[in-house]
PDB file of C-alpha atoms in Angstrom:
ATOM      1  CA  UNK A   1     -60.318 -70.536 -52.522  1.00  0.00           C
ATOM      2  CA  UNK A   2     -60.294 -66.845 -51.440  1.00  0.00           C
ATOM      3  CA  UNK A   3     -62.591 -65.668 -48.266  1.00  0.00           C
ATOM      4  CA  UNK A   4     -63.703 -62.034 -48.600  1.00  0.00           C
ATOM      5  CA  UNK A   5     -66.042 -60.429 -46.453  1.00  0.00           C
ATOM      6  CA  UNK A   6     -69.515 -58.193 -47.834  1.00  0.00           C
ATOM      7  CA  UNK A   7     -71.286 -56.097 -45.556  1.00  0.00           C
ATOM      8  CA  UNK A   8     -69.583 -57.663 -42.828  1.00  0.00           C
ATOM      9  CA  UNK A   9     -70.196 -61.476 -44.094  1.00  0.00           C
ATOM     10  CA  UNK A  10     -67.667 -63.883 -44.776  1.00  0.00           C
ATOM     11  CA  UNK A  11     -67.892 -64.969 -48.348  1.00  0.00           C
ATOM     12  CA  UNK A  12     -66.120 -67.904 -50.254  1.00  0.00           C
ATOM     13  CA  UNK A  13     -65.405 -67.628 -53.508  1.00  0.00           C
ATOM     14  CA  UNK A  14     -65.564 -70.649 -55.570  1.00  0.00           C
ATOM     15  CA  UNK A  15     -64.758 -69.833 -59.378  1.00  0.00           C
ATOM     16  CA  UNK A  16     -67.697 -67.539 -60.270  1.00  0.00           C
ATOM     17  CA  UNK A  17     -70.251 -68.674 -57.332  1.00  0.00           C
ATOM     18  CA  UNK A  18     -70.590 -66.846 -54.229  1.00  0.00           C
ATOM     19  CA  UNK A  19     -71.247 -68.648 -51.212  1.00  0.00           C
ATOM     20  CA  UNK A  20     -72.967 -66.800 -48.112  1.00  0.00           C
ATOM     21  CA  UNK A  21     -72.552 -68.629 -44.776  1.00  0.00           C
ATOM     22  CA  UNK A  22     -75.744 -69.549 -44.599  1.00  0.00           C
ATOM     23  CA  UNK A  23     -76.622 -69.125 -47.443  1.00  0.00           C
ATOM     24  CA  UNK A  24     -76.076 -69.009 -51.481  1.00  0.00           C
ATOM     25  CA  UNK A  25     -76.709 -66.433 -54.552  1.00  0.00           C
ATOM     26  CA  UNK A  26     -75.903 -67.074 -58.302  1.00  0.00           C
ATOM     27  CA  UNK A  27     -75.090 -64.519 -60.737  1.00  0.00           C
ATOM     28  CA  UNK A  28     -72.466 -62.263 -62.283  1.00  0.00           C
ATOM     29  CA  UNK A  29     -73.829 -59.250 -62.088  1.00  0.00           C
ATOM     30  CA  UNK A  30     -73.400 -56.801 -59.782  1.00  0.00           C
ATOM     31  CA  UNK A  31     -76.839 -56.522 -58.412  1.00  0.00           C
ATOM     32  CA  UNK A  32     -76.956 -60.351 -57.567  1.00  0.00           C
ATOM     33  CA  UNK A  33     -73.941 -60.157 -55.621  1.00  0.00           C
ATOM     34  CA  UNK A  34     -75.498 -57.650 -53.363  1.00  0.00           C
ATOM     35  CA  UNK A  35     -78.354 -59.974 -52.746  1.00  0.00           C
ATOM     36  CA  UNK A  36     -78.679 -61.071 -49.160  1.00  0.00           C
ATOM     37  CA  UNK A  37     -80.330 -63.836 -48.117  1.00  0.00           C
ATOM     38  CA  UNK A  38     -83.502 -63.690 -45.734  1.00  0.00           C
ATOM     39  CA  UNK A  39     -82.634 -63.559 -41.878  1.00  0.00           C
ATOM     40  CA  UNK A  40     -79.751 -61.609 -42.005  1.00  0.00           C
ATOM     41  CA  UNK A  41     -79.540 -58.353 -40.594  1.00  0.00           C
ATOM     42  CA  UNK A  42     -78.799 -55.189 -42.771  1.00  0.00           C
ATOM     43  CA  UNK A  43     -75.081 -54.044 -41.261  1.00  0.00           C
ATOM     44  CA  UNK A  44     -73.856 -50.581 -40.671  1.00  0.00           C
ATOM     45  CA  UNK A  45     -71.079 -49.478 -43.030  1.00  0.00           C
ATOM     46  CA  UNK A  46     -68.526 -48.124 -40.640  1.00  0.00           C
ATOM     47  CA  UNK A  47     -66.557 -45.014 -42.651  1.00  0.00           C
ATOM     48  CA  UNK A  48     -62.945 -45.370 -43.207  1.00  0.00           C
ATOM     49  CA  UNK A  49     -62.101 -42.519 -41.133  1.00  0.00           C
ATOM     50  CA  UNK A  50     -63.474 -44.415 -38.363  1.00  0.00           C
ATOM     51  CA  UNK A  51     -62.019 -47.790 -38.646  1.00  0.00           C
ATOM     52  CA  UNK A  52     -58.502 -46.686 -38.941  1.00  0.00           C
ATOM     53  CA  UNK A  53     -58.342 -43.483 -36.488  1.00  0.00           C
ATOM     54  CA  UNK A  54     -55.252 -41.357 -36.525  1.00  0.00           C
ATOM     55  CA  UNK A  55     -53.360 -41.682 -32.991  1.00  0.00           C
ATOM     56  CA  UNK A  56     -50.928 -39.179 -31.701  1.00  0.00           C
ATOM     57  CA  UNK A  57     -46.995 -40.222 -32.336  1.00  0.00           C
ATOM     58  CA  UNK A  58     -45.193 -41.435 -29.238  1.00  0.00           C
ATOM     59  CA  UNK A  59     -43.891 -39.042 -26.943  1.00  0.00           C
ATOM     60  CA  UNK A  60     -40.070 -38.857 -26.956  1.00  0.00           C
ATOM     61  CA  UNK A  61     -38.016 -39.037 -23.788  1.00  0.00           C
ATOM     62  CA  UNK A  62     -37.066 -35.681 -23.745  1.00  0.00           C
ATOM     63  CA  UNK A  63     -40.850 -34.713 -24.037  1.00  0.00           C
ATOM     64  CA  UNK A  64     -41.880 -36.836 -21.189  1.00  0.00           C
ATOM     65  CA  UNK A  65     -39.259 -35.768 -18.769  1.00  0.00           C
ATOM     66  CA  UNK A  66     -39.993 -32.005 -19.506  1.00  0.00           C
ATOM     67  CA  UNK A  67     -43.779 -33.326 -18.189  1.00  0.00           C
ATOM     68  CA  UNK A  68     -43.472 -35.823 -15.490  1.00  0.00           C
ATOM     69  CA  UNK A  69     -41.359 -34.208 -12.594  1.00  0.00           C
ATOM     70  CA  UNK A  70     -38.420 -35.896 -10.856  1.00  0.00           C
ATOM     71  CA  UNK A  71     -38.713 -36.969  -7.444  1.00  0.00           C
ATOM     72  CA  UNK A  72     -36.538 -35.526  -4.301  1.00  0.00           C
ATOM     73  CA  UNK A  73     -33.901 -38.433  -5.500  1.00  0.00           C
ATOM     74  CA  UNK A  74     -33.470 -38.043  -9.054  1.00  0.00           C
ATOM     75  CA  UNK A  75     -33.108 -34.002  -8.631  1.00  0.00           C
ATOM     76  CA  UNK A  76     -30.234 -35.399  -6.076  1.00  0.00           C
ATOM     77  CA  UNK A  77     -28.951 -37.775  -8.627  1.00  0.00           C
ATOM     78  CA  UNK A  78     -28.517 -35.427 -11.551  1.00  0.00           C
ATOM     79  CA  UNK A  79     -26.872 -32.810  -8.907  1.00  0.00           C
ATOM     80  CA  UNK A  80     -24.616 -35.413  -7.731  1.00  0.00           C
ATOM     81  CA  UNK A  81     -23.320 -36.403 -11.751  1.00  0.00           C
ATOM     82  CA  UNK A  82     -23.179 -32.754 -12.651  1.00  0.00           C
ATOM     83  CA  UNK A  83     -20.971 -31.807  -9.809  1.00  0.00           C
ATOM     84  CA  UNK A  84     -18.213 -30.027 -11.916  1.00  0.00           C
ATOM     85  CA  UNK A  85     -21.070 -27.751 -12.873  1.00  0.00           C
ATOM     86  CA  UNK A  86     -21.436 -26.272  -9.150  1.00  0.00           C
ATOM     87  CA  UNK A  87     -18.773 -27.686  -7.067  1.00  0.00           C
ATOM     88  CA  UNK A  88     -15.784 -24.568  -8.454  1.00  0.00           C
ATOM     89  CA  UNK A  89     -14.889 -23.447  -5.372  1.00  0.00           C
ATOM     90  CA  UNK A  90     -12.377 -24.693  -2.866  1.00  0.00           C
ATOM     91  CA  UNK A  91     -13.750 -23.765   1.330  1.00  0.00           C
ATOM     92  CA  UNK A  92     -16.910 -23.151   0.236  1.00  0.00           C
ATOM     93  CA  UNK A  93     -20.465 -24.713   1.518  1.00  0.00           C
ATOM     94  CA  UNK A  94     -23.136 -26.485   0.081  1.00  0.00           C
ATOM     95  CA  UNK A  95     -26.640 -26.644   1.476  1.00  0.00           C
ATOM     96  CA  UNK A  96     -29.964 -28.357  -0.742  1.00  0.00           C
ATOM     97  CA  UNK A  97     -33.059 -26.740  -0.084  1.00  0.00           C
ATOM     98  CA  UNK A  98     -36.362 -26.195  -1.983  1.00  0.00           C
ATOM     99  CA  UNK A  99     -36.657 -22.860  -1.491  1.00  0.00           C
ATOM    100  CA  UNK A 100     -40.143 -21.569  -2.960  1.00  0.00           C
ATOM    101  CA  UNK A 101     -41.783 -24.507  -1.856  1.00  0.00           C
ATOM    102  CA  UNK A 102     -42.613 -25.954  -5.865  1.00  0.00           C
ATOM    103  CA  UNK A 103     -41.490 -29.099  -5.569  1.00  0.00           C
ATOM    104  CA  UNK A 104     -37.864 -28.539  -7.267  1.00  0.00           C
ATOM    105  CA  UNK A 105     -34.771 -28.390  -5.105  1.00  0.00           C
ATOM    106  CA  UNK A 106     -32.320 -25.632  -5.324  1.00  0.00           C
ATOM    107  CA  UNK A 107     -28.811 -26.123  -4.612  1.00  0.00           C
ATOM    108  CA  UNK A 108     -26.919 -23.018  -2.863  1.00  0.00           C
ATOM    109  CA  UNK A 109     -23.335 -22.659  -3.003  1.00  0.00           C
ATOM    110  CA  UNK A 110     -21.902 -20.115  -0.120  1.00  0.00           C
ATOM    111  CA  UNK A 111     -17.977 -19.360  -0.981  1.00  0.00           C
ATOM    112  CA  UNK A 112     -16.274 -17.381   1.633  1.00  0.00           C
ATOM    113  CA  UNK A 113     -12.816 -15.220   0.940  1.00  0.00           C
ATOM    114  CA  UNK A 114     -10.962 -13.480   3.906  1.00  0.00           C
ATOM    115  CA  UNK A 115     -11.590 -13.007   7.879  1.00  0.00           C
ATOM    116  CA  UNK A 116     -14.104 -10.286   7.247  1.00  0.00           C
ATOM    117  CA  UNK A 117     -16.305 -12.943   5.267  1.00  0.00           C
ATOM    118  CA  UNK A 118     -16.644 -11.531   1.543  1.00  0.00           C
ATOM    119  CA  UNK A 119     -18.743 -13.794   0.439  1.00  0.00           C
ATOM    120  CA  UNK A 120     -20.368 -14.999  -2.767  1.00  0.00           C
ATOM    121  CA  UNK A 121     -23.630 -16.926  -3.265  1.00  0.00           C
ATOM    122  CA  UNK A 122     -24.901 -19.283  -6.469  1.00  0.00           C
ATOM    123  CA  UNK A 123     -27.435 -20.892  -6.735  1.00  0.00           C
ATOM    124  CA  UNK A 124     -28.544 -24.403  -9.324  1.00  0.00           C
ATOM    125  CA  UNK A 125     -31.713 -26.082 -10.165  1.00  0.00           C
ATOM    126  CA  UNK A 126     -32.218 -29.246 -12.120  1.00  0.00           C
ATOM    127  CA  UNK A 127     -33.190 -28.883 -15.424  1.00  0.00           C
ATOM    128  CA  UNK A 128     -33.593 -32.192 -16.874  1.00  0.00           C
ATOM    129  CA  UNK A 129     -30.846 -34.213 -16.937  1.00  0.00           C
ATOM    130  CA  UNK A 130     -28.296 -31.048 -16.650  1.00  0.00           C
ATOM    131  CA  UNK A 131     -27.925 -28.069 -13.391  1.00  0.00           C
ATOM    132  CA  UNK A 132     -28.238 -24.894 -14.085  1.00  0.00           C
ATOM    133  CA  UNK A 133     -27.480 -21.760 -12.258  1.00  0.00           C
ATOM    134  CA  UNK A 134     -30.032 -19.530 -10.821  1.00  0.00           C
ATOM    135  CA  UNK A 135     -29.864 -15.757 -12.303  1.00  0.00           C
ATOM    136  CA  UNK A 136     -29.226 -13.062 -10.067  1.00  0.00           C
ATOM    137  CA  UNK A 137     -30.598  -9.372 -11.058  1.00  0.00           C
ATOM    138  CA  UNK A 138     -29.902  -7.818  -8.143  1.00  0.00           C
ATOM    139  CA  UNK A 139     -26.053  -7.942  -7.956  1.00  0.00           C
ATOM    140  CA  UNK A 140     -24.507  -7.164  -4.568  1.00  0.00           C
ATOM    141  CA  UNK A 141     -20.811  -7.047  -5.187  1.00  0.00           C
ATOM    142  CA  UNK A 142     -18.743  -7.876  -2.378  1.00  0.00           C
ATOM    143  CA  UNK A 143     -22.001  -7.175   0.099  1.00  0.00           C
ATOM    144  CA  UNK A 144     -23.403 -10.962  -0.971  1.00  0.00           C
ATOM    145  CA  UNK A 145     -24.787 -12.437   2.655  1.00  0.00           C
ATOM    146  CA  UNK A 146     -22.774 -14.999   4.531  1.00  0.00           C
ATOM    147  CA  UNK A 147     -25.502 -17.405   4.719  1.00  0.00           C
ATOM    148  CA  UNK A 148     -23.242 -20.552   5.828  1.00  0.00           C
ATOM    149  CA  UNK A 149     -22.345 -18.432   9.730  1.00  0.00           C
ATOM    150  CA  UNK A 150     -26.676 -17.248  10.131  1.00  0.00           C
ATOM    151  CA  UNK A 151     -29.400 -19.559  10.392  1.00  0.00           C
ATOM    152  CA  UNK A 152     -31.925 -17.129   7.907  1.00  0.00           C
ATOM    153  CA  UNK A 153     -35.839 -17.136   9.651  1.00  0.00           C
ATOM    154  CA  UNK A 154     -38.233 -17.453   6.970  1.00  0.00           C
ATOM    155  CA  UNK A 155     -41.104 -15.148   6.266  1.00  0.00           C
ATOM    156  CA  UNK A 156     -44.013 -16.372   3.865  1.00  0.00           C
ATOM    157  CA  UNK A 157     -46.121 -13.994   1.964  1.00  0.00           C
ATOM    158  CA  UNK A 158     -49.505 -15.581   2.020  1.00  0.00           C
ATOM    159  CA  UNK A 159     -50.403 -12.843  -0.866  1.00  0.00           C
ATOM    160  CA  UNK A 160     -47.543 -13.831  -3.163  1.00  0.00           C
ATOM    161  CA  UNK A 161     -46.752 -17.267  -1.722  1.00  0.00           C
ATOM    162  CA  UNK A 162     -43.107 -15.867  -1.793  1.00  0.00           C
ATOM    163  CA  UNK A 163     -40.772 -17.206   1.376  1.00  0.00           C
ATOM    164  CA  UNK A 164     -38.531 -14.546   2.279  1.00  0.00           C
ATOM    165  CA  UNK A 165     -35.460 -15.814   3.967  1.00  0.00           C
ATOM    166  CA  UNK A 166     -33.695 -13.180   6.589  1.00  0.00           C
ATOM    167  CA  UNK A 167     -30.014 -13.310   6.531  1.00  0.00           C
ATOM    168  CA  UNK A 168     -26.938 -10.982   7.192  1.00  0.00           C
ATOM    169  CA  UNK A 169     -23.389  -9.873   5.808  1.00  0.00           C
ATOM    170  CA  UNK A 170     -20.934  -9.653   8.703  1.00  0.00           C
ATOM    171  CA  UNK A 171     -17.524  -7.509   8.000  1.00  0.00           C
ATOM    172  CA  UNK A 172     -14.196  -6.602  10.009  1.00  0.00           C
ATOM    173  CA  UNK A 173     -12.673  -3.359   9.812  1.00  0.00           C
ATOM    174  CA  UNK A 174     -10.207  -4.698  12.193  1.00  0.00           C
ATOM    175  CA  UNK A 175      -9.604  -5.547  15.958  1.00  0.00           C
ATOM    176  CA  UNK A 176     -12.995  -4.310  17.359  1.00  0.00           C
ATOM    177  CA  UNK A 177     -14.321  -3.020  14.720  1.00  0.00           C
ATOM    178  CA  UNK A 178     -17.218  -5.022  12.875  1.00  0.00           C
ATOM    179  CA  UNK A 179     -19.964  -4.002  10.653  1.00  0.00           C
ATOM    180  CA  UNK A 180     -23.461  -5.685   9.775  1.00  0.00           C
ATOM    181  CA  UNK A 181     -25.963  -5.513   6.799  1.00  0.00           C
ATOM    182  CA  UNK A 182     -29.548  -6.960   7.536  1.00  0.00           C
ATOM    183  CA  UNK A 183     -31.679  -7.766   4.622  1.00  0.00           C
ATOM    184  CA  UNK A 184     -33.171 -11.090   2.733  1.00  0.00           C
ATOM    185  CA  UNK A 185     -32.932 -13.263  -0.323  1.00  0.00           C
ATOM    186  CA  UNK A 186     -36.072 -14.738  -1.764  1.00  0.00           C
ATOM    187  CA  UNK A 187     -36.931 -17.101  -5.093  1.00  0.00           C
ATOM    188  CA  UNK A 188     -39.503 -15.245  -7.197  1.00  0.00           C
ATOM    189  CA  UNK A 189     -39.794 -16.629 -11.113  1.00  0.00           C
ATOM    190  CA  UNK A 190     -37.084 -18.684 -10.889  1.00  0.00           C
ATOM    191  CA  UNK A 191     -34.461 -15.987 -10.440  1.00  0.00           C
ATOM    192  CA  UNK A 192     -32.800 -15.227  -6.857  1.00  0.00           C
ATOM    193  CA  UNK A 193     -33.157 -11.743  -5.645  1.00  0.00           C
ATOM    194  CA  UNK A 194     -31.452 -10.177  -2.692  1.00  0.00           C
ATOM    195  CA  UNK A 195     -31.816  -6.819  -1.024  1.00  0.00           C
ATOM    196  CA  UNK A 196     -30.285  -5.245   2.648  1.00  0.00           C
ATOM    197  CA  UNK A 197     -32.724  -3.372   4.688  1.00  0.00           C
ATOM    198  CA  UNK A 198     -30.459  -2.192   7.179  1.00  0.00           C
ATOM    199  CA  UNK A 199     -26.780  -1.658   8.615  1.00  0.00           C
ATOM    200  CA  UNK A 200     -25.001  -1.229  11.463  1.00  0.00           C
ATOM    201  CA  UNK A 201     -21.332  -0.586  13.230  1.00  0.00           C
ATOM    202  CA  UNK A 202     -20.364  -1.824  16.474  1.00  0.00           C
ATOM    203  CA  UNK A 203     -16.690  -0.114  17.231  1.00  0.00           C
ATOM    204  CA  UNK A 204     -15.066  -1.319  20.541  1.00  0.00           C
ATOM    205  CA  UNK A 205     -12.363   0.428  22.277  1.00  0.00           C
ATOM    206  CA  UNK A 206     -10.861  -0.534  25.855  1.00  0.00           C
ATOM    207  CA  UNK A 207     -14.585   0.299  27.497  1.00  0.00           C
ATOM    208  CA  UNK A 208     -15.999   2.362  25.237  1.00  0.00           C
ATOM    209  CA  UNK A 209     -18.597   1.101  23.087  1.00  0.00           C
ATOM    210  CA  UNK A 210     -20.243   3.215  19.777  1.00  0.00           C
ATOM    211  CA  UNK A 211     -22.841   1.806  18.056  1.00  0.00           C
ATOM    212  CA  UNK A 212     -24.114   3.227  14.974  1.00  0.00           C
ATOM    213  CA  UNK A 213     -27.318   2.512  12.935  1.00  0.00           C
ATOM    214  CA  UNK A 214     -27.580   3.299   8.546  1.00  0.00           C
ATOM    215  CA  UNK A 215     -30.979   2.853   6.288  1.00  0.00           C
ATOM    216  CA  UNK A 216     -29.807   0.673   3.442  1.00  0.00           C
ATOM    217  CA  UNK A 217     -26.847  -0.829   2.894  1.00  0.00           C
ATOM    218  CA  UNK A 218     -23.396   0.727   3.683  1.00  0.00           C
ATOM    219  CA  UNK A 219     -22.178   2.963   6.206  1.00  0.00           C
ATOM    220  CA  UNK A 220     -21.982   6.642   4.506  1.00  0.00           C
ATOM    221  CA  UNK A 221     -24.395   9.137   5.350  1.00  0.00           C
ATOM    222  CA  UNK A 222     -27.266   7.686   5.904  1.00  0.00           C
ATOM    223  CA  UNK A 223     -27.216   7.633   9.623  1.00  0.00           C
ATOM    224  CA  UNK A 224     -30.524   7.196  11.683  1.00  0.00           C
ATOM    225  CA  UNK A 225     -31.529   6.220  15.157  1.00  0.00           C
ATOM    226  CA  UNK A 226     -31.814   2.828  16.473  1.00  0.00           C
ATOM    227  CA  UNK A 227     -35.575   2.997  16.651  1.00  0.00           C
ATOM    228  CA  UNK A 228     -35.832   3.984  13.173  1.00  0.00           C
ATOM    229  CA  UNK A 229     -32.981   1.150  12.196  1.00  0.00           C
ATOM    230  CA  UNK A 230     -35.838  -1.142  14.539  1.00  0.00           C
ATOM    231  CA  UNK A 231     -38.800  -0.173  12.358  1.00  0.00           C
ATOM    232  CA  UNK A 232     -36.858  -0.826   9.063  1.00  0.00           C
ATOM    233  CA  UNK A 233     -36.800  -4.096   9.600  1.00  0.00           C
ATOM    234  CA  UNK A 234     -40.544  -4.837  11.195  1.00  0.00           C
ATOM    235  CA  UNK A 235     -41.828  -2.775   8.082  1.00  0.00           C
ATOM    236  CA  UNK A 236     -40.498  -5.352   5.699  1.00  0.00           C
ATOM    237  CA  UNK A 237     -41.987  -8.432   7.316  1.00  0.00           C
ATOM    238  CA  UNK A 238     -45.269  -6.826   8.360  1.00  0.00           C
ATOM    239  CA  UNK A 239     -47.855  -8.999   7.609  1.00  0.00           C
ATOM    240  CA  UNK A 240     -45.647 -12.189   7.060  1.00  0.00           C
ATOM    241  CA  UNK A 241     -45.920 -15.360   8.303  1.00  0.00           C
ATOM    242  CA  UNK A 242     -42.691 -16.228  10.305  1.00  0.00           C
ATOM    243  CA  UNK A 243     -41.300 -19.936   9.692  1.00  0.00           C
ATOM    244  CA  UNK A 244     -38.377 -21.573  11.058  1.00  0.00           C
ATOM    245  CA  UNK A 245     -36.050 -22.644   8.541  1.00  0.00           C
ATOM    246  CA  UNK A 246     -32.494 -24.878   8.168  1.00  0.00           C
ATOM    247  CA  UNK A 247     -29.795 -25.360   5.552  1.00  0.00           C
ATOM    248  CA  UNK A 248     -28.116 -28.238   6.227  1.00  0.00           C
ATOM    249  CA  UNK A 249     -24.501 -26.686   5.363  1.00  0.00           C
ATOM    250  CA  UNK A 250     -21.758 -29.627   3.911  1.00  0.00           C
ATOM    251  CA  UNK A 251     -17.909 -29.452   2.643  1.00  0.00           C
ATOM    252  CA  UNK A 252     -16.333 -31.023   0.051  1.00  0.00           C
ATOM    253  CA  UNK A 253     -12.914 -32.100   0.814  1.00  0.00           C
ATOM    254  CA  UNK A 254     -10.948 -32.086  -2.651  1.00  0.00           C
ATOM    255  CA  UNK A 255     -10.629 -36.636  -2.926  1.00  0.00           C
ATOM    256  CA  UNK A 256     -14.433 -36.252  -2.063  1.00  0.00           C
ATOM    257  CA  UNK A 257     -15.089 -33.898  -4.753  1.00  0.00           C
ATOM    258  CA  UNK A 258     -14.572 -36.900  -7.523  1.00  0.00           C
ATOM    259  CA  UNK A 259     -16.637 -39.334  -5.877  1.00  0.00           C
ATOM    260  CA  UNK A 260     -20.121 -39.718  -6.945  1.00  0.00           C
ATOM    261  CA  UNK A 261     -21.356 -41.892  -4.627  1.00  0.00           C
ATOM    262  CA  UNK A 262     -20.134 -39.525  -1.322  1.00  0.00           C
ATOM    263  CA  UNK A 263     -21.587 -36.411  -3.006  1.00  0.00           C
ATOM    264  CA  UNK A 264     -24.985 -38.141  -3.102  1.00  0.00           C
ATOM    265  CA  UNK A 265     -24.404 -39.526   0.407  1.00  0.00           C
ATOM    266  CA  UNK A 266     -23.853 -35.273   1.533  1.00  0.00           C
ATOM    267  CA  UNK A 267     -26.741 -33.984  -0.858  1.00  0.00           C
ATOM    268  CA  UNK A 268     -29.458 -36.313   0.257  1.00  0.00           C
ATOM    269  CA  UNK A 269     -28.534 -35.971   4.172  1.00  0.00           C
ATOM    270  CA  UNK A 270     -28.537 -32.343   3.652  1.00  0.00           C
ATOM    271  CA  UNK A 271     -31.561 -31.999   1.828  1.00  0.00           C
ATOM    272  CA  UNK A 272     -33.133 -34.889   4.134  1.00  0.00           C
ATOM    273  CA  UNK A 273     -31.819 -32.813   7.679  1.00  0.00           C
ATOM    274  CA  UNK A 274     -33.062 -29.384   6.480  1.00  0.00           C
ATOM    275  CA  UNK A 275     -36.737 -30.743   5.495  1.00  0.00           C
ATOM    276  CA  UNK A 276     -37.226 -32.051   8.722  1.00  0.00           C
TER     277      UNK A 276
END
């Protein structure tokens, strides 16, 4: 005995009779099968198109990552197991920080050289489950900032929504004899951009103190007055919002630099300490 179904009815077949629940027709043709008996309801033919819809395939695991963003503690993670892939430098300092304000953490790397602080600055973001580093356009040489020795002041464009952070490079000519180079880094399109508004050299000799002010960077020609130095700096900012701002600046001792577990323990206080 088969069961089929007609317009939605179950049918039984029984050799060469049809049975209807409810019901009974006789006949072999084709027409007498497609009798109905009284009392039931014409039913609506549903298309095949309809009853078997096509569904979108499953997203993959690399597709949904690229659309559901990690939290503050898997960014961590993922920094913490690709250490090797920003941790290069022996003496330098680590600070976590989200520095445009989107959500994603950056990681900054400060690596200092020498007792007149040359410095040089990377940067990382989490992309997926590897780090990258951060391009850098504007390439400063040897003039990088010495961010781990200033605590920056933030300035937010309310225009742009880009945070300006104000930092300086300190240098030593020797005894009494120092120069400084004003300016600010900022995150703009995922790239880190840096420029130095203004310089200065203190010189110090038994009582006698010279202080000399440069536009720009360097210490050449391009002498002006302190007021003008002043105004340099006040033109850049003007119309910014000022914010107070702090990396929370860790080591990495060389037996600490191969343990997982500690360099999560120093990313998440430092990214937890400069939040607040």
């Amino acid at each position: 005995m088969k069961r089929i179904f007609h317009r939605g009815l179950p049918v039984v077949l029984l050799g060469t009779t049809l049975l209807f629940a409810g019901g009974c027709a006789k006949g072999s043709s084709e027409k007498d099968m497609a009798k109905i008996p009284d009392g039931f309801p014409e039913t609506e033919q549903v298309p095949e198109t309809e009853q078997f819809p096509e569904t979108e395939p499953d997203q993959t695991a690399e597709q949904i990552s690229e659309t559901v963003p990690l939290t503050d503690l898997e960014q961590l993670s993922v920094f913490a197991k690709n250490y090797d892939a920003w941790c290069n430098y022996p003496e330098s300092w680590y600070a976590v920080y989200d520095l445009d304000g989107d959500g994603r953490l950056e990681l900054i790397a400060n690596f200092i050289q020498g007792s007149g602080h040359f410095s040089s600055n990377y940067f990382y973001r989490v992309e997926g489950n590897e780090v990258v580093e951060l391009e850098q356009p504007m390439q400063m040489g040897e003039n990088q900032f010495d961010l781990q020795d200033y605590e920056p002041t933030a300035y937010l464009d309310e225009d742009t929504g880009i945070i300006y952070y104000a930092v300086c490079d300190w240098q030593r000519g020797g005894f009494g004899d120092y120069g400084y180079m004003d300016g600010f880094f900022w995150m703009e399109d995922g790239r880190i951009y840096q420029e130095i508004v203004r310089s200065s050299h203190d010189w110090y000799r038994e009582e006698e103190e010279v202080h000399t002010y440069y536009d720009g960077a360097g210490f050449g020609d391009n002498i002006i007055l302190q007021e003008e130095w002043e105004q340099l700096y006040a033109d850049f900012i003007e119309g910014m919002k000022k914010e107070e701002v702090q990396f929370a600046w860790f080591d990495l001792s060389l037996q600490e630099a191969a343990q997982e577990t500690v360099i999560l323990d120093k990313l998440t206080a430092s990214y937890e300490e400069g939040a607040d």
